[in-house]
Short mmCIF file of C-alpha atoms and ligand atoms in Angstrom, two decimals:
data_model
loop_
_atom_site.label_atom_id
_atom_site.label_comp_id
_atom_site.label_asym_id
_atom_site.label_seq_id
_atom_site.Cartn_x
_atom_site.Cartn_y
_atom_site.Cartn_z
CA MET O 14 0.14 -0.14 -0.20
CA GLU O 15 2.91 2.33 0.45
CA GLY O 16 5.16 2.49 -1.45
CA ASN O 17 9.08 3.69 -1.48
CA ALA O 18 7.12 6.18 1.44
CA GLU O 19 8.91 7.63 3.65
CA LYS O 20 7.92 5.74 7.25
CA LEU O 21 8.27 9.45 8.92
CA VAL O 22 8.90 13.24 7.64
CA ILE O 23 9.59 16.08 9.56
CA ILE O 24 9.21 19.77 8.58
CA GLY O 25 11.51 22.56 11.16
CA SER O 26 15.25 21.99 11.85
CA GLY O 27 14.53 23.97 15.62
CA PRO O 28 14.48 21.58 19.39
CA ALA O 29 11.10 20.44 18.40
CA GLY O 30 12.05 19.13 15.18
CA LEU O 31 15.30 17.87 16.54
CA THR O 32 14.16 15.65 19.32
CA ALA O 33 11.82 14.43 17.17
CA ALA O 34 14.21 13.10 15.40
CA ILE O 35 17.00 11.77 17.57
CA TYR O 36 13.32 10.01 19.74
CA GLY O 37 12.50 9.00 15.47
CA CYS O 38 16.04 7.40 15.56
CA ARG O 39 15.58 5.84 18.36
CA ALA O 40 12.04 4.47 17.25
CA ASP O 41 13.45 2.61 13.55
CA LEU O 42 11.71 5.32 11.72
CA GLN O 43 15.03 6.74 9.61
CA PRO O 44 13.37 9.77 10.11
CA LEU O 45 13.97 12.44 6.99
CA VAL O 46 14.13 16.45 8.03
CA PHE O 47 13.79 18.73 6.32
CA THR O 48 15.49 21.51 8.09
CA GLY O 49 14.69 24.83 5.98
CA THR O 50 16.82 26.77 4.56
CA LYS O 51 17.24 29.05 7.13
CA TYR O 52 17.94 25.83 9.82
CA GLY O 53 17.60 25.52 13.15
CA GLY O 54 14.49 28.30 14.04
CA GLN O 55 14.44 31.67 16.95
CA LEU O 56 17.83 29.44 18.78
CA MET O 57 19.60 30.75 15.52
CA VAL O 58 19.17 34.31 16.32
CA THR O 59 19.85 33.96 20.36
CA SER O 60 23.04 34.66 21.26
CA GLU O 61 23.46 32.94 25.55
CA VAL O 62 21.06 30.41 26.64
CA GLU O 63 21.34 30.18 30.02
CA ASN O 64 17.53 27.61 31.22
CA PHE O 65 18.54 24.54 29.37
CA PRO O 66 18.84 21.53 30.86
CA GLY O 67 23.03 19.50 31.13
CA PHE O 68 24.46 23.01 30.49
CA PRO O 69 26.10 24.29 33.86
CA ASP O 70 28.16 27.18 31.27
CA PRO O 71 26.32 29.13 29.32
CA VAL O 72 25.80 28.41 25.73
CA LEU O 73 25.20 30.36 22.89
CA GLY O 74 21.56 29.31 20.77
CA PRO O 75 23.05 28.48 17.87
CA ASP O 76 26.09 25.55 18.90
CA LEU O 77 23.09 24.57 21.18
CA ILE O 78 21.30 23.67 17.56
CA GLY O 79 24.34 22.58 16.26
CA LYS O 80 24.93 19.72 19.18
CA MET O 81 21.12 19.56 19.14
CA ARG O 82 21.79 18.46 15.14
CA ALA O 83 24.98 16.92 16.12
CA GLN O 84 23.31 14.32 17.92
CA ALA O 85 20.70 13.65 15.55
CA GLU O 86 22.69 12.50 12.76
CA ARG O 87 24.87 10.71 14.56
CA LEU O 88 21.34 8.54 15.53
CA GLY O 89 21.55 7.44 11.28
CA ALA O 90 18.86 11.06 10.97
CA ARG O 91 19.22 12.42 7.19
CA LEU O 92 18.29 16.48 7.22
CA VAL O 93 17.77 17.66 4.18
CA GLN O 94 18.11 21.45 4.18
CA GLU O 95 14.74 22.51 1.87
CA ASP O 96 11.76 24.76 2.34
CA VAL O 97 9.36 22.74 1.99
CA VAL O 98 6.69 24.50 -0.22
CA GLU O 99 3.17 22.74 -0.56
CA VAL O 100 1.76 19.66 1.19
CA ASP O 101 -1.17 17.56 0.30
CA PHE O 102 -2.14 15.63 3.47
CA LYS O 103 -5.88 15.03 1.78
CA LYS O 104 -4.17 12.16 -0.62
CA TYR O 105 -2.31 8.76 2.07
CA PRO O 106 1.16 8.26 2.15
CA PHE O 107 0.89 12.51 3.12
CA GLU O 108 3.23 13.89 -0.20
CA ILE O 109 6.20 17.28 0.54
CA ARG O 110 7.21 18.92 -1.48
CA THR O 111 10.67 20.71 -1.39
CA GLY O 112 12.24 22.74 -4.30
CA THR O 113 13.63 19.97 -5.73
CA GLY O 114 10.98 17.35 -6.05
CA VAL O 115 7.49 15.20 -4.25
CA THR O 116 8.79 12.86 -0.99
CA ARG O 117 6.02 10.34 0.25
CA ALA O 118 5.07 10.29 4.92
CA LEU O 119 3.27 7.21 6.04
CA SER O 120 3.65 10.33 9.12
CA VAL O 121 4.83 13.41 9.90
CA VAL O 122 5.89 15.91 12.66
CA VAL O 123 5.20 19.82 12.22
CA ALA O 124 7.48 21.65 14.05
CA THR O 125 8.25 25.22 11.70
CA GLY O 126 7.94 27.20 15.22
CA ALA O 127 7.06 31.00 14.77
CA ASN O 128 8.73 33.83 14.78
CA PRO O 129 8.42 36.63 16.61
CA ARG O 130 7.44 40.36 15.41
CA ARG O 131 10.02 42.90 14.79
CA LEU O 132 10.12 46.62 14.87
CA ASN O 133 11.43 46.68 11.85
CA LEU O 134 13.96 49.18 12.92
CA GLU O 135 17.20 48.77 11.89
CA SER O 136 19.11 49.60 15.00
CA GLU O 137 16.76 46.96 16.49
CA MET O 138 18.00 44.43 14.92
CA ARG O 139 21.75 45.42 14.48
CA LEU O 140 21.43 45.65 18.95
CA MET O 141 19.27 41.88 18.93
CA GLY O 142 20.97 40.99 22.32
CA LYS O 143 22.87 43.27 23.21
CA GLY O 144 20.04 44.64 25.25
CA VAL O 145 16.81 44.17 22.29
CA SER O 146 15.20 41.26 23.81
CA ASN O 147 12.39 38.89 22.13
CA CYS O 148 12.12 36.72 25.16
CA ALA O 149 12.35 38.09 29.34
CA VAL O 150 12.36 34.46 30.82
CA CYS O 151 15.68 34.64 28.94
CA ASP O 152 16.29 37.30 29.20
CA GLY O 153 15.57 39.37 32.38
CA PHE O 154 18.19 38.20 34.13
CA PHE O 155 20.32 40.48 32.61
CA PHE O 156 18.24 43.60 33.41
CA ARG O 157 18.83 43.03 37.83
CA GLY O 158 18.26 46.21 38.84
CA LYS O 159 18.00 47.81 35.35
CA LYS O 160 15.92 49.80 33.48
CA VAL O 161 13.96 48.22 30.80
CA ALA O 162 11.03 49.86 28.49
CA VAL O 163 8.15 46.77 26.85
CA VAL O 164 6.07 47.09 23.61
CA GLY O 165 3.26 45.82 23.01
CA GLY O 166 -0.34 45.37 24.97
CA GLY O 167 -1.48 41.61 24.14
CA ASP O 168 -1.47 39.16 26.99
CA THR O 169 2.76 38.60 25.80
CA ALA O 170 3.80 42.15 27.27
CA MET O 171 2.25 42.36 30.22
CA GLU O 172 3.79 38.64 30.94
CA GLU O 173 7.16 40.03 29.90
CA ALA O 174 6.88 42.78 32.44
CA THR O 175 5.35 41.23 35.23
CA PHE O 176 7.81 38.69 34.97
CA LEU O 177 10.90 41.66 33.80
CA THR O 178 10.35 43.56 37.48
CA LYS O 179 11.45 40.67 39.55
CA PHE O 180 14.99 42.15 38.87
CA ALA O 181 14.12 44.82 36.98
CA SER O 182 14.21 48.20 38.89
CA THR O 183 11.63 50.54 36.53
CA VAL O 184 9.35 48.96 33.65
CA GLN O 185 8.44 50.66 31.09
CA VAL O 186 5.81 50.07 29.05
CA ILE O 187 5.30 51.56 25.80
CA HIS O 188 2.38 50.68 23.90
CA ARG O 189 0.45 52.07 20.11
CA ARG O 190 -3.27 52.35 21.69
CA ASP O 191 -4.51 54.64 24.38
CA GLU O 192 -6.27 50.80 25.56
CA LEU O 193 -4.64 47.56 25.87
CA ARG O 194 -5.42 44.25 24.40
CA ALA O 195 -4.49 41.71 27.18
CA SER O 196 -6.70 40.35 29.02
CA ALA O 197 -8.60 41.95 32.92
CA ALA O 198 -6.09 39.64 34.49
CA LEU O 199 -2.77 40.65 33.56
CA LYS O 200 -3.94 43.55 32.69
CA LYS O 201 -4.82 44.19 36.15
CA GLU O 202 -2.01 41.69 37.54
CA ALA O 203 0.59 44.67 35.59
CA ASP O 204 -1.75 48.49 36.80
CA GLU O 205 -0.55 47.15 40.06
CA ASN O 206 2.99 46.58 39.74
CA PRO O 207 4.31 49.39 40.87
CA LYS O 208 7.27 48.58 39.23
CA ILE O 209 4.62 48.89 35.97
CA SER O 210 4.16 52.12 33.91
CA PHE O 211 1.96 53.02 30.88
CA ILE O 212 3.92 55.55 27.71
CA TRP O 213 0.73 55.18 25.71
CA ASN O 214 -0.57 55.49 22.02
CA SER O 215 3.72 55.86 22.04
CA ALA O 216 5.90 53.94 19.09
CA VAL O 217 9.74 53.49 19.59
CA THR O 218 10.83 55.52 16.58
CA GLU O 219 14.85 54.02 17.59
CA VAL O 220 17.01 52.46 19.78
CA ILE O 221 20.14 54.21 20.64
CA GLY O 222 23.00 52.66 21.80
CA SER O 223 26.75 51.62 19.78
CA GLY O 224 27.99 48.30 21.18
CA LYS O 225 24.53 48.23 24.18
CA VAL O 226 21.11 49.80 24.54
CA GLN O 227 21.01 53.27 26.00
CA GLY O 228 18.14 54.51 25.62
CA VAL O 229 15.08 54.79 23.02
CA LYS O 230 12.88 57.06 20.79
CA VAL O 231 9.84 57.16 21.26
CA ARG O 232 6.80 58.92 19.32
CA ASN O 233 3.65 60.48 20.68
CA LEU O 234 1.41 59.32 17.53
CA LYS O 235 -1.27 61.71 18.75
CA THR O 236 1.07 64.27 18.77
CA GLY O 237 3.67 63.03 17.55
CA ALA O 238 6.05 64.61 19.94
CA GLU O 239 9.48 62.78 20.28
CA ASN O 240 11.48 61.82 23.39
CA GLU O 241 14.33 59.90 24.22
CA LEU O 242 14.45 57.72 27.30
CA THR O 243 17.07 56.09 28.75
CA VAL O 244 17.04 52.56 29.61
CA ASP O 245 19.00 49.60 29.06
CA GLY O 246 17.23 46.73 27.99
CA LEU O 247 14.24 47.05 25.70
CA PHE O 248 11.79 43.64 25.52
CA VAL O 249 9.89 43.95 21.77
CA ALA O 250 6.39 41.84 22.75
CA ILE O 251 3.74 42.31 19.70
CA GLY O 252 2.56 39.21 18.52
CA TYR O 253 4.49 36.18 16.99
CA GLU O 254 4.08 35.02 13.39
CA PRO O 255 4.19 30.68 12.96
CA ASN O 256 5.21 29.87 10.35
CA THR O 257 2.44 27.83 9.35
CA ASP O 258 1.52 29.02 5.70
CA VAL O 259 1.75 25.78 3.06
CA PHE O 260 -0.85 24.18 5.81
CA ARG O 261 -3.82 27.02 5.25
CA GLY O 262 -6.00 24.37 3.54
CA GLN O 263 -4.54 21.14 4.72
CA LEU O 264 -5.01 21.51 8.39
CA GLU O 265 -7.08 23.42 11.76
CA LEU O 266 -5.12 27.17 12.11
CA ASP O 267 -6.95 29.10 14.85
CA PRO O 268 -7.68 32.91 13.42
CA LYS O 269 -4.04 33.83 14.61
CA GLY O 270 -2.49 30.92 12.56
CA TYR O 271 -1.52 28.67 15.09
CA ILE O 272 -2.61 24.56 14.05
CA VAL O 273 -4.82 23.92 16.68
CA VAL O 274 -3.47 20.98 18.69
CA LYS O 275 -6.09 17.77 20.32
CA ASN O 276 -4.12 15.71 22.76
CA HIS O 277 -1.55 17.70 23.11
CA THR O 278 -0.26 16.89 19.99
CA GLU O 279 -3.17 15.20 16.56
CA SER O 280 -3.03 18.01 14.23
CA SER O 281 -7.13 17.16 12.64
CA VAL O 282 -5.59 15.13 10.09
CA PRO O 283 -5.24 12.08 11.18
CA GLY O 284 -1.20 11.41 10.99
CA VAL O 285 0.24 14.66 10.86
CA PHE O 286 1.69 16.05 14.61
CA VAL O 287 2.22 19.11 15.34
CA ALA O 288 5.19 20.74 18.07
CA GLY O 289 7.37 23.28 19.23
CA ASP O 290 5.79 27.44 18.24
CA VAL O 291 4.19 26.16 15.62
CA HIS O 292 0.83 25.61 17.60
CA ASP O 293 2.77 26.65 20.79
CA PHE O 294 1.55 30.43 22.29
CA ARG O 295 1.79 29.89 26.19
CA TYR O 296 5.46 28.91 27.01
CA ARG O 297 7.67 29.35 23.67
CA GLN O 298 9.99 27.97 25.51
CA ALA O 299 13.21 25.60 24.21
CA ILE O 300 13.06 23.21 26.23
CA THR O 301 9.28 22.82 26.31
CA ALA O 302 9.66 22.93 22.02
CA ALA O 303 12.01 20.10 22.63
CA ALA O 304 9.85 17.81 24.93
CA ASP O 305 7.19 18.72 22.61
CA GLY O 306 9.14 16.60 20.01
CA CYS O 307 9.45 14.36 21.65
CA LYS O 308 5.54 13.68 22.71
CA ALA O 309 4.67 14.46 18.50
CA LEU O 310 7.59 11.59 18.02
CA LEU O 311 5.93 9.19 20.31
CA ASP O 312 2.27 9.59 18.75
CA ALA O 313 3.33 9.15 15.04
CA GLU O 314 5.38 6.00 16.16
CA ARG O 315 2.14 4.39 18.03
CA PHE O 316 0.63 5.62 14.01
CA VAL O 317 3.09 3.92 12.17
CA LYS O 318 3.37 0.79 14.11
CA GLN O 319 -0.59 0.85 14.23
CA LYS O 320 -0.88 1.81 9.60
CA LEU O 321 2.30 -0.88 9.22
CA GLU O 322 0.64 -3.52 11.32
CA THR O 323 -2.52 -3.11 9.01
CA ALA O 324 -0.68 -3.22 5.81
CA ILE O 325 0.83 -7.31 7.18
CA SER O 326 -3.04 -8.12 8.01
CA ILE O 327 -4.81 -6.98 4.66
CA ARG O 328 -1.80 -9.17 2.74
P1 LIG W 30 -1.24 40.40 20.54
O1 LIG W 30 -3.03 39.81 21.35
O2 LIG W 30 -1.15 40.32 18.92
O3 LIG W 30 -1.12 41.21 20.80
C1 LIG W 30 0.30 42.41 20.21
C2 LIG W 30 0.69 43.18 20.49
O4 LIG W 30 1.25 44.17 19.78
C3 LIG W 30 -1.11 44.19 20.78
O5 LIG W 30 -1.62 45.10 22.17
C4 LIG W 30 -1.07 45.16 18.78
O6 LIG W 30 -0.83 46.74 19.53
C5 LIG W 30 0.58 45.77 19.08
N1 LIG W 30 1.80 45.11 18.19
C6 LIG W 30 1.40 44.44 16.98
N2 LIG W 30 1.63 44.69 15.96
C7 LIG W 30 3.32 46.43 15.97
C8 LIG W 30 3.53 47.13 15.78
N3 LIG W 30 4.29 46.67 14.79
N4 LIG W 30 4.32 48.00 16.72
C9 LIG W 30 3.51 47.86 17.99
N5 LIG W 30 3.24 47.62 18.49
C10 LIG W 30 2.48 46.29 17.89
O7 LIG W 30 -0.11 39.18 21.10
P2 LIG W 30 0.69 38.50 22.31
O8 LIG W 30 0.34 39.32 22.97
O9 LIG W 30 1.57 37.56 21.68
O10 LIG W 30 -1.09 37.67 22.23
C11 LIG W 30 -0.77 36.25 20.67
C12 LIG W 30 -0.87 35.35 21.57
O11 LIG W 30 -1.27 34.62 22.58
C13 LIG W 30 -2.43 36.58 21.96
O12 LIG W 30 -3.58 35.13 22.07
C14 LIG W 30 -3.00 35.55 23.69
O13 LIG W 30 -3.93 36.10 24.92
C15 LIG W 30 -1.92 34.92 23.87
N6 LIG W 30 -0.83 34.44 24.96
C16 LIG W 30 -1.87 34.05 26.87
C17 LIG W 30 -1.18 34.09 27.30
C18 LIG W 30 -1.96 34.05 27.98
O14 LIG W 30 -2.88 32.86 28.82
N7 LIG W 30 -1.00 33.32 29.52
C19 LIG W 30 0.12 34.84 26.62
C20 LIG W 30 0.82 34.90 26.65
C21 LIG W 30 0.10 34.70 25.37
P3 LIG W 30 -2.45 46.44 19.11
O15 LIG W 30 -3.11 45.97 20.57
O16 LIG W 30 -2.81 48.53 18.90
O17 LIG W 30 -3.05 45.69 17.89
#
């Protein structure tokens, strides 16, 4: 029935995809991993990682990915540095198309991740990892006793701001409107925190600093007035874009484009499993993505075993 289909194709090569690959090898599914042309995901633009267990000294994000990749390859995973451009999950075996051809698969793990939205300022990109961050849980620790600003008015911005008050002396939230989008509970928590203040109707127009952040330029969007804030860190928390364009019309997505998951890892198509930030907008950590990759693989393994047993009993 399955012809020359792969037992398992993994799409994505961040901690979720590479952990699925490691477990896939151990389950003898000989995983084929489409890593994407820009492999590695968000850790490739992260400097020091201090919260991944097993690394008593800080490890650079790209080095951590390199180690996961080496582990997967040593165990026998085949990594192909290509982007998936189209999938057909209505056929079985599933079809996955890249620039060089079509691969058929008995099971798929989707681990394509999400990218933080950027302000799209040259200075933001230049100072990324040098005071500009997208992750308070990862980097908040470096701002003990310092002044920081957070951009955004959603749940993430409120969570980041509240988390940062554990370390920072002051947290100024800069929001483009005069009303928060965040849920009532997170709003209240931020409102009641004496270290948090709000700058309404405002946008960051430039991050100031050469080797590290020294401040931000803020424009009032109602009056046009511009002033400078002295801060040591800027946390950009204006939402994420899940990488799900190729799955539109194939898998159920929520209104923000995240893949809808039930029973931990199952997508709307049996046999297609999901791991990491492409569905998980809540935790978004390397370690939770890795754990998700493990879970997705264990479920894929069960699925493939059942398919192969059914095929044998029909013959
Ligand atoms: P979000 O809800 O899309 O909010 C993004 C915020 O950033 C909005 O306030 C938006 O302003 C602002 N923004 C967007 N683009 C901007 C730009 N270019 N410049 C300046 N500001 C900009 O994103 P999120 O907060 O990351 O949340 C994503 C999803 O995860 C939501 O469904 C959220 O409920 C969920 N979440 C839940 C939890 C929780 O339950 N604990 C925690 C985190 C996230 P406007 O308001 O003007 O549009």
